[in-house]
mmCIF file of C-alpha atoms in Angstrom:
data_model
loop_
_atom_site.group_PDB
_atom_site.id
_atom_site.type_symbol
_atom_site.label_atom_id
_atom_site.label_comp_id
_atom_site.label_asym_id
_atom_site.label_seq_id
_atom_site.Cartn_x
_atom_site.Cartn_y
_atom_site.Cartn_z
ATOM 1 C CA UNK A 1 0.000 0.000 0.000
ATOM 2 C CA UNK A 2 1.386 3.184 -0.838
ATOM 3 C CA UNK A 3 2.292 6.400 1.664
ATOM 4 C CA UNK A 4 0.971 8.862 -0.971
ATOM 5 C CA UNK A 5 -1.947 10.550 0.173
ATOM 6 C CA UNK A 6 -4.894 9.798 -2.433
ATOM 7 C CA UNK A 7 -8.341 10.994 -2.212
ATOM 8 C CA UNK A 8 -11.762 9.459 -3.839
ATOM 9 C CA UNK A 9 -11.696 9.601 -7.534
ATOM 10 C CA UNK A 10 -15.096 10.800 -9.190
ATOM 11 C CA UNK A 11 -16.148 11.256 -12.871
ATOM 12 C CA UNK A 12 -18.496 13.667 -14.436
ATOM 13 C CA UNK A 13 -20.268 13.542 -17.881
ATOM 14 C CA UNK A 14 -21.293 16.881 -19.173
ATOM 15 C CA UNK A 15 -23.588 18.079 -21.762
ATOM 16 C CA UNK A 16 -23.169 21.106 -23.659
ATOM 17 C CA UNK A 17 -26.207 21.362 -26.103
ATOM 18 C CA UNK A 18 -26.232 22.866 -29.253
ATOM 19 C CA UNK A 19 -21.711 22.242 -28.492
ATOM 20 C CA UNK A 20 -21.937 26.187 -26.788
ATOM 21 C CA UNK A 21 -19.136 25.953 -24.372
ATOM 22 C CA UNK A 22 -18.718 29.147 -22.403
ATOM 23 C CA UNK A 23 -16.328 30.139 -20.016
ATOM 24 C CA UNK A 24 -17.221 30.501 -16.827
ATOM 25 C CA UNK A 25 -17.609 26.384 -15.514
ATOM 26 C CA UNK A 26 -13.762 26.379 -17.097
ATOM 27 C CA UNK A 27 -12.649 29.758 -14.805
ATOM 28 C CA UNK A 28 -14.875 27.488 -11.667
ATOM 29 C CA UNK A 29 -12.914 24.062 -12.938
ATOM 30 C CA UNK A 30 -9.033 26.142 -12.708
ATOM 31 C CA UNK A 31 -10.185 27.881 -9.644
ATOM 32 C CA UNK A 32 -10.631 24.421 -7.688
ATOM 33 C CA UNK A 33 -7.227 22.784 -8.994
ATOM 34 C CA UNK A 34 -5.434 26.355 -8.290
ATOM 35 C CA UNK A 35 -7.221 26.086 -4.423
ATOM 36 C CA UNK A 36 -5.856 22.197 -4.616
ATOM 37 C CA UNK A 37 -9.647 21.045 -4.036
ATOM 38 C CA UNK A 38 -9.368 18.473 -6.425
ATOM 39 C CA UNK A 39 -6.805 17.671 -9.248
ATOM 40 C CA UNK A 40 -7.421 16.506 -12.856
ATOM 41 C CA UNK A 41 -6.679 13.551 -13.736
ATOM 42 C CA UNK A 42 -8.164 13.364 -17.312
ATOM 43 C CA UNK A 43 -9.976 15.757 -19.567
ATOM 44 C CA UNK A 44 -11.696 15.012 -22.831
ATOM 45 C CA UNK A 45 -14.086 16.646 -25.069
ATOM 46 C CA UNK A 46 -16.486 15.099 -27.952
ATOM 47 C CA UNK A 47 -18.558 16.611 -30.444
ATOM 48 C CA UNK A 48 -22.030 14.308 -31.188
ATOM 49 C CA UNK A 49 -23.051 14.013 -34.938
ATOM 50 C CA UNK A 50 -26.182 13.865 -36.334
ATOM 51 C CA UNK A 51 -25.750 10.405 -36.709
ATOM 52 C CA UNK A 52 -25.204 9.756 -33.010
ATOM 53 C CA UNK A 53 -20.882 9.359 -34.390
ATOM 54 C CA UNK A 54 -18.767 11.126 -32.131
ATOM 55 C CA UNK A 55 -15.377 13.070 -32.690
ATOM 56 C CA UNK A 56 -12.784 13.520 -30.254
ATOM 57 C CA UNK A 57 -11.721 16.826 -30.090
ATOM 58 C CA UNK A 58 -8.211 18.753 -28.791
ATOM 59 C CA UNK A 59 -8.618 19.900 -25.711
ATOM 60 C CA UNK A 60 -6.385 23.599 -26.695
ATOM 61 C CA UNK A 61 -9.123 24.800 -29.424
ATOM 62 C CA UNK A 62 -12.632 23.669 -28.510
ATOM 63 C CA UNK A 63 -14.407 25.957 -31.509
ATOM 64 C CA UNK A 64 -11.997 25.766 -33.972
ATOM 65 C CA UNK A 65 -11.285 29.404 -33.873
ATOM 66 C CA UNK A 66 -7.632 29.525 -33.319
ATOM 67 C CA UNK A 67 -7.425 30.666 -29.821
ATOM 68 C CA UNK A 68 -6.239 28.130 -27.107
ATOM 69 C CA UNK A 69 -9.503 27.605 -24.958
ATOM 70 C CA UNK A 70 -8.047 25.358 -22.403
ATOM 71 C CA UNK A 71 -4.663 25.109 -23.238
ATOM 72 C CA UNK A 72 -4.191 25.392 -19.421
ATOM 73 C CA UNK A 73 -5.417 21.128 -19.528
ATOM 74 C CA UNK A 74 -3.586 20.647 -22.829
ATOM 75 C CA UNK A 75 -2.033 17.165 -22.238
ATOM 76 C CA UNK A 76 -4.154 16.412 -18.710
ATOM 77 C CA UNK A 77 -3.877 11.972 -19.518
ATOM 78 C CA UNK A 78 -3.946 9.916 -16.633
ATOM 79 C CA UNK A 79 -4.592 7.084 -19.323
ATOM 80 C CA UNK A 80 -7.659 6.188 -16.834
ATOM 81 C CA UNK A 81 -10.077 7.025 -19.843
ATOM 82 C CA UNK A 82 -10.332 5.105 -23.607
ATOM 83 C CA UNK A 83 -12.358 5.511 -26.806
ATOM 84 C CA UNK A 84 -15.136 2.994 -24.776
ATOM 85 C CA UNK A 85 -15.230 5.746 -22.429
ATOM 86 C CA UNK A 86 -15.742 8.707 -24.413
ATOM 87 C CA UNK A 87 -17.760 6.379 -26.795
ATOM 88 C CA UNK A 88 -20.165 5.703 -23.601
ATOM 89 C CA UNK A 89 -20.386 9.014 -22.466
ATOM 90 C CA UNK A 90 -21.177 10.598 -26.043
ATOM 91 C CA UNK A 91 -24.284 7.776 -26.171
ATOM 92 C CA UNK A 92 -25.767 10.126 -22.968
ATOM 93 C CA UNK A 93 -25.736 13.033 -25.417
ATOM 94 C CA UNK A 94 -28.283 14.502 -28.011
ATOM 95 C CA UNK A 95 -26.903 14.733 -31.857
ATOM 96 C CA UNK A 96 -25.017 18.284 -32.340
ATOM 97 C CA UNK A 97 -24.229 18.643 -28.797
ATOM 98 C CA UNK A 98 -20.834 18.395 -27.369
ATOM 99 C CA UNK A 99 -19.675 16.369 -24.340
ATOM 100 C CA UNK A 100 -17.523 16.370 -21.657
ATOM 101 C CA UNK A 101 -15.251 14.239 -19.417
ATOM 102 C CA UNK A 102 -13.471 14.866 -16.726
ATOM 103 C CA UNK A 103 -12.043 12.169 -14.217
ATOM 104 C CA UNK A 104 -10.796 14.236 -11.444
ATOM 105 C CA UNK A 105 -9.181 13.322 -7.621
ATOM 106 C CA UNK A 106 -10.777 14.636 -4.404
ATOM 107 C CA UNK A 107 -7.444 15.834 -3.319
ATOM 108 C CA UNK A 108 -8.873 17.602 -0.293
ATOM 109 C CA UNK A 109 -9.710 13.830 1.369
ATOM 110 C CA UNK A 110 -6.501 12.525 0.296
ATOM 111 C CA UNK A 111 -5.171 13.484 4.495
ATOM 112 C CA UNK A 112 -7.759 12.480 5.598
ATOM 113 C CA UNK A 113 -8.206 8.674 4.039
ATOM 114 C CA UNK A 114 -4.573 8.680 4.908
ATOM 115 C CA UNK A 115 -5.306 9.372 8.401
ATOM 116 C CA UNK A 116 -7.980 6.530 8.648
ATOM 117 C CA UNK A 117 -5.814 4.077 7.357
ATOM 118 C CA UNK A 118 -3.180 4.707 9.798
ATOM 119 C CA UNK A 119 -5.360 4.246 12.623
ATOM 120 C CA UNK A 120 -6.196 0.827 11.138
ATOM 121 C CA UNK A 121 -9.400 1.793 9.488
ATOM 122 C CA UNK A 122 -10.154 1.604 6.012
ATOM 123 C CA UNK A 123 -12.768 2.797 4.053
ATOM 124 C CA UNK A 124 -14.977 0.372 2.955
ATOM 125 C CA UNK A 125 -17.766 2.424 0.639
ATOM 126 C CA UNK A 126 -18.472 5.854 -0.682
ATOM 127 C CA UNK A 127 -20.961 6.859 -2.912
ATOM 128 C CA UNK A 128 -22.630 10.311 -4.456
ATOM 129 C CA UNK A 129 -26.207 11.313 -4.020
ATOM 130 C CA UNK A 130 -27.204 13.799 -6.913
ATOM 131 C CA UNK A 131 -27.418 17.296 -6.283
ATOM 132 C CA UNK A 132 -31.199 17.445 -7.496
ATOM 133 C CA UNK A 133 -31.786 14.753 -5.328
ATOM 134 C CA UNK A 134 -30.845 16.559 -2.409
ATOM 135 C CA UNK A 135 -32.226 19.542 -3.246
ATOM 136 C CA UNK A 136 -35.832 18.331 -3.705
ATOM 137 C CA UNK A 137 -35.308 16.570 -0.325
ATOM 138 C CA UNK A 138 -34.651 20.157 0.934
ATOM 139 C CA UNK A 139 -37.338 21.466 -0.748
ATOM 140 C CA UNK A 140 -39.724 18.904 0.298
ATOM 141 C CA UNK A 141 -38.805 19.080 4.245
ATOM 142 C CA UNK A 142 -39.054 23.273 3.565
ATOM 143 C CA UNK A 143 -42.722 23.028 2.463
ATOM 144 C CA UNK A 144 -43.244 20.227 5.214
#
C-alpha cells in the first residue's frame, strides 16, 4: 500500500447542447485545482453528430477558432479514460451537442483517508447522491 496521500476519484459527464461551451464552468474548474480542491486527472471533449458518431476533439481549441480555450489542460492523460469511455459518455448526449469528461481526484480527502488508514481503518464504501436529489429533499422538508 502506498504512503501517498490519495483521495476518492469521481467522474463527471457533461452536456453542452447545441456544443456552446462558455467560459465561466472552465474559470470554476481552474479555480478548484489552483485552491488544490481536487486535481485533474483526465480531460476530454467530444462533439455528437447527427448520426449519433462522435469526434474527439483537442482539448487547446474547442471551436476551432484559433485561440487556445483550455490550453491550461492541454495534455491532462492519466490514461484512466479510452475511446469505450468517451464512446459511452457521447451515447448520454443529443446529436449536435458536445460532451464532456473529466475524471478528477478529491485531493482535499486525500489526508484524511490517509489518516484513517493509519489508525487501522479503512474505508470500505463511498458513494454520491445527486445534487437534485438533495435539493428536492430540501425542498420537500421546507414546504413540510
Amino acid at each position: 500500500m502506498t504512503d501517498q496521500d490519495v483521495g476518492p476519484i469521481d467522474y463527471l459527464v457533461v452536456e453542452f447542447p447545441g456544443a456552446q461551451l462558455k467560459g465561466e464552468a472552465l474559470a470554476a474548474l481552474i479555480d478548484l485545482v489552483e485552491q488544490g480542491i481536487i486535481r485533474i486527472l483526465d480531460l476530454a471533449v467530444a462533439m455528437v453528430g447527427d448520426d449519433g458518431s462522435f469526434t474527439a476533439v483537442e482539448i487547446t481549441d474547442l471551436d476551432g477558432d484559433g485561440t487556445l480555450d483550455l490550453a491550461v489542460f492541454e495534455g491532462v492523460s492519466s490514461g484512466l479514460l479510452d475511446d469505450d469511455d468517451l464512446a459511452e459518455s457521447a451515447a448520454l448526449a443529443e446529436a449536435g451537442s458536445a460532451v464532456g469528461l473529466l475524471v478528477y481526484e478529491n485531493t482535499w480527502a486525500g489526508p484524511f483517508v490517509s489518516a484513517l488508514r493509519r489508525a487501522g481503518a479503512d474505508v470500505i464504501s463511498s458513494g454520491r447522491i445527486p445534487a437534485d436529489e438533495v435539493i428536492a429533499a430540501l425542498d420537500a422538508l421546507e414546504n413540510a
